[in-house]
mmCIF file of C-alpha atoms and ligand atoms in Angstrom:
data_model
loop_
_atom_site.group_PDB
_atom_site.id
_atom_site.type_symbol
_atom_site.label_atom_id
_atom_site.label_comp_id
_atom_site.label_asym_id
_atom_site.label_seq_id
_atom_site.Cartn_x
_atom_site.Cartn_y
_atom_site.Cartn_z
ATOM 1 C CA MET A 1 91.696 91.097 91.135
ATOM 2 C CA ILE A 2 88.388 91.621 89.699
ATOM 3 C CA LYS A 3 87.519 90.157 86.190
ATOM 4 C CA LEU A 4 84.434 90.900 84.487
ATOM 5 C CA THR A 5 83.893 88.921 81.463
ATOM 6 C CA GLY A 6 80.939 89.761 78.923
ATOM 7 C CA VAL A 7 78.597 91.290 81.695
ATOM 8 C CA THR A 8 75.140 92.551 80.853
ATOM 9 C CA LYS A 9 72.944 93.835 83.622
ATOM 10 C CA SER A 10 69.167 94.411 82.406
ATOM 11 C CA TYR A 11 66.463 96.333 84.682
ATOM 12 C CA LYS A 12 63.536 94.745 83.086
ATOM 13 C CA ASP A 13 63.955 95.683 79.435
ATOM 14 C CA PHE A 14 66.512 98.217 79.899
ATOM 15 C CA GLU A 15 70.352 97.314 79.344
ATOM 16 C CA ALA A 16 72.647 99.125 82.141
ATOM 17 C CA VAL A 17 75.459 97.707 81.198
ATOM 18 C CA LYS A 18 76.545 96.131 78.113
ATOM 19 C CA ASP A 19 78.661 93.167 77.196
ATOM 20 C CA LEU A 20 81.300 94.743 79.757
ATOM 21 C CA SER A 21 84.603 92.673 79.793
ATOM 22 C CA LEU A 22 86.895 94.590 82.154
ATOM 23 C CA GLU A 23 90.049 93.504 84.437
ATOM 24 C CA VAL A 24 91.379 95.306 87.597
ATOM 25 C CA ARG A 25 94.650 94.410 88.174
ATOM 26 C CA ASP A 26 96.260 93.479 91.613
ATOM 27 C CA GLY A 27 97.678 96.894 93.328
ATOM 28 C CA GLU A 28 96.500 99.339 90.714
ATOM 29 C CA ILE A 29 93.648 102.056 90.816
ATOM 30 C CA LEU A 30 91.336 101.642 88.277
ATOM 31 C CA GLY A 31 89.020 104.383 87.645
ATOM 32 C CA ILE A 32 85.747 104.497 86.073
ATOM 33 C CA ILE A 33 84.414 107.537 84.450
ATOM 34 C CA GLY A 34 81.545 108.563 82.002
ATOM 35 C CA HIS A 35 78.190 110.568 82.211
ATOM 36 C CA ASN A 36 75.437 110.111 84.444
ATOM 37 C CA GLY A 37 73.537 106.733 83.858
ATOM 38 C CA ALA A 38 76.646 105.152 81.866
ATOM 39 C CA GLY A 39 76.641 102.434 84.326
ATOM 40 C CA LYS A 40 79.336 103.049 86.693
ATOM 41 C CA SER A 41 77.636 102.318 89.663
ATOM 42 C CA THR A 42 75.806 99.012 88.120
ATOM 43 C CA THR A 43 79.270 97.874 87.479
ATOM 44 C CA LEU A 44 80.524 98.659 90.959
ATOM 45 C CA LYS A 45 77.612 96.963 92.659
ATOM 46 C CA MET A 46 78.216 93.763 90.661
ATOM 47 C CA MET A 47 81.894 93.677 91.328
ATOM 48 C CA VAL A 48 81.122 93.719 95.128
ATOM 49 C CA GLY A 49 78.053 91.155 94.585
ATOM 50 C CA LEU A 50 75.192 93.615 95.435
ATOM 51 C CA ILE A 51 73.480 92.617 92.243
ATOM 52 C CA SER A 52 74.364 89.947 89.846
ATOM 53 C CA PRO A 53 74.753 90.060 86.040
ATOM 54 C CA THR A 54 72.134 89.049 83.796
ATOM 55 C CA SER A 55 74.733 87.252 81.914
ATOM 56 C CA GLY A 56 78.379 86.938 81.848
ATOM 57 C CA THR A 57 80.957 86.331 85.030
ATOM 58 C CA VAL A 58 82.190 88.485 87.529
ATOM 59 C CA GLU A 59 85.108 86.978 89.237
ATOM 60 C CA VAL A 60 87.191 88.264 92.021
ATOM 61 C CA MET A 61 90.513 87.001 93.664
ATOM 62 C CA GLY A 62 89.890 84.284 90.965
ATOM 63 C CA ARG A 63 86.420 83.306 92.266
ATOM 64 C CA ASP A 64 83.249 83.310 90.765
ATOM 65 C CA MET A 65 81.104 85.877 92.688
ATOM 66 C CA ALA A 66 77.967 84.007 92.129
ATOM 67 C CA ARG A 67 79.597 80.951 93.449
ATOM 68 C CA ASP A 68 82.263 82.307 96.155
ATOM 69 C CA GLY A 69 80.700 85.949 96.879
ATOM 70 C CA THR A 70 80.028 85.504 100.444
ATOM 71 C CA TYR A 71 83.552 84.157 100.876
ATOM 72 C CA VAL A 72 84.949 86.940 98.902
ATOM 73 C CA LYS A 73 83.246 89.979 100.285
ATOM 74 C CA ARG A 74 85.277 89.815 103.609
ATOM 75 C CA PHE A 75 88.194 90.791 101.557
ATOM 76 C CA LEU A 76 86.392 93.794 100.039
ATOM 77 C CA GLY A 77 85.380 97.195 101.000
ATOM 78 C CA TYR A 78 82.607 99.350 99.137
ATOM 79 C CA LEU A 79 81.558 102.890 99.739
ATOM 80 C CA PRO A 80 78.203 103.357 98.024
ATOM 81 C CA GLU A 81 77.559 106.437 96.220
ATOM 82 C CA GLU A 82 75.066 106.930 99.046
ATOM 83 C CA SER A 83 76.301 106.525 102.221
ATOM 84 C CA PRO A 84 73.863 107.463 105.030
ATOM 85 C CA LEU A 85 75.307 106.968 108.423
ATOM 86 C CA TYR A 86 73.424 106.563 111.767
ATOM 87 C CA GLU A 87 72.838 109.741 112.794
ATOM 88 C CA ASN A 88 72.260 109.630 116.282
ATOM 89 C CA MET A 89 75.437 107.452 116.816
ATOM 90 C CA THR A 90 78.785 108.940 117.672
ATOM 91 C CA VAL A 91 81.800 108.562 115.040
ATOM 92 C CA ASN A 92 82.936 105.880 117.585
ATOM 93 C CA GLU A 93 80.002 104.350 118.374
ATOM 94 C CA TYR A 94 79.031 103.819 114.701
ATOM 95 C CA LEU A 95 82.491 102.263 113.685
ATOM 96 C CA ARG A 96 82.365 99.836 116.666
ATOM 97 C CA PHE A 97 78.854 98.804 115.773
ATOM 98 C CA PHE A 98 80.412 98.043 112.446
ATOM 99 C CA SER A 99 83.520 96.447 114.024
ATOM 100 C CA GLU A 100 81.005 93.911 115.612
ATOM 101 C CA LEU A 101 79.368 93.039 112.395
ATOM 102 C CA TYR A 102 82.760 92.009 111.293
ATOM 103 C CA ASP A 103 83.280 90.100 114.660
ATOM 104 C CA MET A 104 86.478 92.079 115.291
ATOM 105 C CA PRO A 105 87.513 91.681 118.844
ATOM 106 C CA PRO A 106 87.208 94.796 120.819
ATOM 107 C CA ALA A 107 90.860 95.416 121.141
ATOM 108 C CA LYS A 108 91.841 95.151 117.621
ATOM 109 C CA ALA A 109 88.780 97.221 116.548
ATOM 110 C CA LYS A 110 89.709 99.748 119.117
ATOM 111 C CA GLU A 111 93.194 100.114 117.314
ATOM 112 C CA ARG A 112 91.840 99.840 113.809
ATOM 113 C CA ILE A 113 89.499 102.760 114.547
ATOM 114 C CA ASP A 114 92.329 104.893 116.291
ATOM 115 C CA LEU A 115 94.544 104.279 113.292
ATOM 116 C CA LEU A 116 91.554 104.954 110.863
ATOM 117 C CA LEU A 117 90.443 108.203 112.682
ATOM 118 C CA ASP A 118 94.004 109.123 112.601
ATOM 119 C CA SER A 119 95.093 108.844 109.302
ATOM 120 C CA LEU A 120 91.917 110.352 107.828
ATOM 121 C CA LYS A 121 92.284 113.344 109.962
ATOM 122 C CA LEU A 122 88.752 112.646 111.955
ATOM 123 C CA PRO A 123 89.553 113.810 115.569
ATOM 124 C CA GLU A 124 85.653 114.268 116.191
ATOM 125 C CA ARG A 125 85.404 110.753 117.452
ATOM 126 C CA ASN A 126 82.374 111.593 119.982
ATOM 127 C CA LYS A 127 80.361 113.749 117.863
ATOM 128 C CA LEU A 128 77.153 112.353 116.309
ATOM 129 C CA THR A 129 77.549 111.505 112.908
ATOM 130 C CA GLY A 130 74.405 113.560 112.133
ATOM 131 C CA GLU A 131 76.230 116.457 113.148
ATOM 132 C CA LEU A 132 79.097 116.366 110.845
ATOM 133 C CA SER A 133 79.901 118.378 107.752
ATOM 134 C CA LYS A 134 79.605 116.109 104.563
ATOM 135 C CA GLY A 135 83.296 115.941 103.894
ATOM 136 C CA MET A 136 83.515 114.476 107.468
ATOM 137 C CA LYS A 137 80.640 112.261 107.149
ATOM 138 C CA ARG A 138 82.240 110.617 103.587
ATOM 139 C CA LYS A 139 85.411 110.034 105.756
ATOM 140 C CA VAL A 140 83.363 108.229 108.292
ATOM 141 C CA ALA A 141 81.951 106.333 105.520
ATOM 142 C CA ILE A 142 85.537 105.699 104.065
ATOM 143 C CA ALA A 143 86.822 104.218 107.652
ATOM 144 C CA ARG A 144 83.667 102.118 107.675
ATOM 145 C CA ALA A 145 84.602 100.405 104.117
ATOM 146 C CA LEU A 146 87.932 100.257 105.358
ATOM 147 C CA LEU A 147 87.480 98.880 108.812
ATOM 148 C CA HIS A 148 88.232 95.230 108.293
ATOM 149 C CA ASP A 149 91.268 96.039 106.311
ATOM 150 C CA PRO A 150 90.044 94.658 103.287
ATOM 151 C CA LYS A 151 92.440 93.821 100.221
ATOM 152 C CA LEU A 152 90.308 95.489 97.732
ATOM 153 C CA LEU A 153 88.289 98.548 97.838
ATOM 154 C CA VAL A 154 85.277 99.510 95.613
ATOM 155 C CA LEU A 155 84.201 103.329 95.888
ATOM 156 C CA ASP A 156 81.556 104.933 94.154
ATOM 157 C CA GLU A 157 82.411 108.644 93.510
ATOM 158 C CA PRO A 158 84.223 108.940 96.902
ATOM 159 C CA SER A 159 85.099 112.861 96.370
ATOM 160 C CA SER A 160 82.123 113.980 94.629
ATOM 161 C CA GLY A 161 80.232 116.632 96.112
ATOM 162 C CA LEU A 162 83.052 117.672 98.682
ATOM 163 C CA ASP A 163 84.627 121.097 98.943
ATOM 164 C CA PRO A 164 87.911 120.766 97.104
ATOM 165 C CA LEU A 165 90.699 120.550 99.848
ATOM 166 C CA THR A 166 88.642 117.586 101.226
ATOM 167 C CA SER A 167 87.851 115.993 97.878
ATOM 168 C CA PHE A 168 91.785 116.036 97.020
ATOM 169 C CA PHE A 169 92.404 114.790 100.784
ATOM 170 C CA ILE A 170 90.477 111.859 99.815
ATOM 171 C CA VAL A 171 91.850 111.513 96.604
ATOM 172 C CA ASP A 172 95.383 111.202 98.177
ATOM 173 C CA TYR A 173 94.272 108.894 100.729
ATOM 174 C CA MET A 174 93.508 106.481 98.293
ATOM 175 C CA ARG A 175 96.813 107.077 96.633
ATOM 176 C CA ARG A 176 98.119 106.057 99.794
ATOM 177 C CA LEU A 177 96.131 103.199 100.331
ATOM 178 C CA ARG A 178 97.181 101.770 97.207
ATOM 179 C CA ASN A 179 100.946 102.500 98.040
ATOM 180 C CA GLU A 180 100.272 100.372 100.970
ATOM 181 C CA GLY A 181 99.193 97.430 98.613
ATOM 182 C CA LYS A 182 95.298 97.694 98.193
ATOM 183 C CA THR A 183 93.577 97.449 94.916
ATOM 184 C CA ILE A 184 91.173 100.055 94.350
ATOM 185 C CA VAL A 185 88.514 100.445 91.793
ATOM 186 C CA LEU A 186 86.589 103.845 91.999
ATOM 187 C CA SER A 187 84.103 105.913 90.045
ATOM 188 C CA ALA A 188 84.197 109.580 89.479
ATOM 189 C CA HIS A 189 83.373 112.738 87.479
ATOM 190 C CA ASN A 190 86.008 114.975 88.073
ATOM 191 C CA LEU A 191 88.647 113.884 85.548
ATOM 192 C CA PHE A 192 91.335 115.778 87.251
ATOM 193 C CA HIS A 193 91.270 113.954 90.167
ATOM 194 C CA VAL A 194 91.398 110.669 88.343
ATOM 195 C CA GLU A 195 94.087 111.685 86.219
ATOM 196 C CA TYR A 196 95.954 112.527 89.319
ATOM 197 C CA VAL A 197 95.631 109.003 91.300
ATOM 198 C CA CYS A 198 94.469 106.048 88.984
ATOM 199 C CA ASP A 199 96.908 103.804 86.994
ATOM 200 C CA ARG A 200 94.294 103.321 84.428
ATOM 201 C CA VAL A 201 91.078 104.657 83.474
ATOM 202 C CA ALA A 202 87.849 102.703 81.966
ATOM 203 C CA ILE A 203 85.734 105.343 80.176
ATOM 204 C CA MET A 204 81.982 104.382 80.166
ATOM 205 C CA LYS A 205 79.450 105.616 77.844
ATOM 206 C CA ASN A 206 75.540 104.231 77.434
ATOM 207 C CA GLY A 207 76.530 100.954 79.442
ATOM 208 C CA ARG A 208 79.510 100.063 77.352
ATOM 209 C CA LEU A 209 83.232 100.133 77.728
ATOM 210 C CA VAL A 210 84.566 103.029 75.588
ATOM 211 C CA VAL A 211 88.282 102.362 76.265
ATOM 212 C CA CYS A 212 90.299 101.110 79.305
ATOM 213 C CA ASP A 213 93.795 102.485 79.209
ATOM 214 C CA THR A 214 96.666 104.807 80.960
ATOM 215 C CA MET A 215 95.415 108.607 80.842
ATOM 216 C CA GLU A 216 98.501 109.185 78.845
ATOM 217 C CA ASN A 217 97.443 106.492 75.924
ATOM 218 C CA ILE A 218 94.007 107.880 76.160
ATOM 219 C CA ARG A 219 95.018 111.118 75.562
ATOM 220 C CA LYS A 220 97.346 110.167 72.690
ATOM 221 C CA ASP A 221 94.335 108.407 70.997
ATOM 222 C CA LEU A 222 92.052 111.524 71.663
ATOM 223 C CA GLY A 223 90.742 112.614 68.288
ATOM 224 C CA LYS A 224 91.574 109.343 66.673
ATOM 225 C CA ARG A 225 89.027 107.293 68.540
ATOM 226 C CA GLU A 226 85.294 107.929 68.639
ATOM 227 C CA TYR A 227 84.847 108.550 72.364
ATOM 228 C CA GLU A 228 83.634 111.303 74.587
ATOM 229 C CA VAL A 229 85.453 112.533 77.831
ATOM 230 C CA LYS A 230 83.113 114.213 80.285
ATOM 231 C CA PHE A 231 84.549 117.166 81.996
ATOM 232 C CA MET A 232 82.799 118.243 85.108
HETATM 233 P P1 LIG B 1 75.482 108.278 88.135
HETATM 234 O O1 LIG B 1 76.767 108.820 87.658
HETATM 235 O O2 LIG B 1 74.213 109.294 87.868
HETATM 236 O O3 LIG B 1 75.560 107.788 89.582
HETATM 237 P P2 LIG B 1 76.050 105.809 86.606
HETATM 238 O O4 LIG B 1 77.133 106.028 85.646
HETATM 239 O O5 LIG B 1 76.536 105.395 88.230
HETATM 240 O O6 LIG B 1 75.391 107.238 86.812
HETATM 241 P P3 LIG B 1 73.778 103.788 87.315
HETATM 242 O O7 LIG B 1 73.794 104.248 88.504
HETATM 243 O O8 LIG B 1 74.829 102.456 87.148
HETATM 244 O O9 LIG B 1 74.978 104.999 86.176
HETATM 245 O O10 LIG B 1 72.757 103.521 85.905
HETATM 246 C C1 LIG B 1 72.877 103.381 84.884
HETATM 247 C C2 LIG B 1 71.423 103.092 84.119
HETATM 248 O O11 LIG B 1 70.671 102.189 84.765
HETATM 249 C C3 LIG B 1 70.574 104.555 84.749
HETATM 250 O O12 LIG B 1 69.916 105.053 83.202
HETATM 251 C C4 LIG B 1 69.630 104.237 85.582
HETATM 252 O O13 LIG B 1 68.631 104.870 85.711
HETATM 253 C C5 LIG B 1 69.350 102.731 85.534
HETATM 254 N N1 LIG B 1 69.556 102.078 86.615
HETATM 255 C C6 LIG B 1 70.026 101.967 87.554
HETATM 256 N N2 LIG B 1 69.819 101.253 88.927
HETATM 257 C C7 LIG B 1 68.356 100.975 88.439
HETATM 258 C C8 LIG B 1 67.501 100.179 88.947
HETATM 259 N N3 LIG B 1 67.133 99.772 90.331
HETATM 260 N N4 LIG B 1 66.152 99.808 88.362
HETATM 261 C C9 LIG B 1 65.894 100.356 87.060
HETATM 262 N N5 LIG B 1 66.997 101.250 86.308
HETATM 263 C C10 LIG B 1 68.236 101.482 86.853
#
């Protein structure tokens, strides 16, 4: 679904991501973990075409993002690490606004919004987004990312900074989405959530990929390889 080959991203003379080759397989949840500044967000932004690599290639669904990014983006849903909402809009107005940006017919948009609000347990559709709790805001941002029913979801720390129950709900929701056929990449600090939900885990350190494998294999190799798993 996503293939990064020899990707480097430099900000002036600082290399945030270094020679990264990584594949996200169809139908899996791949977790990217690493310390602050490891290069997770930069990697995710390149996957969705928000920023371009300095060198190397990013392919999504077999297409080069440098050439076909505009086409591919319609199949992509992205949750940025910081997802400010328009706080003077109600949840419903906010999602309707984004459905218009996606050119969704109003009846289809309503059906999709109803379904998302229901499955995300977001009953307060007429409340201003600015008045919602942090967890509810995150759910609205996830609904926005899912509005156009993308095949591929890229989520930057979807469960971080939330209360444990909401955090677990969101992680479990990712599992449900994967079981419905979506491919998901998410970054996280919380290893427990990653273990619970991810089929494979990529560990990044100082912009480099240390390992990408199942948690089971990574655990077997702990101590043999020189990598560090950071617990929150
Ligand atoms: P965190 O968990 O804190 O979000 P991260 O693993 O997502 O960290 P990135 O946000 O990808 O890391 O940042 C990687 C490195 O690149 C950091 O040192 C960061 O300061 C630097 N960086 C990121 N964006 C920029 C930018 N626009 N300009 C300059 N440096 C940047």
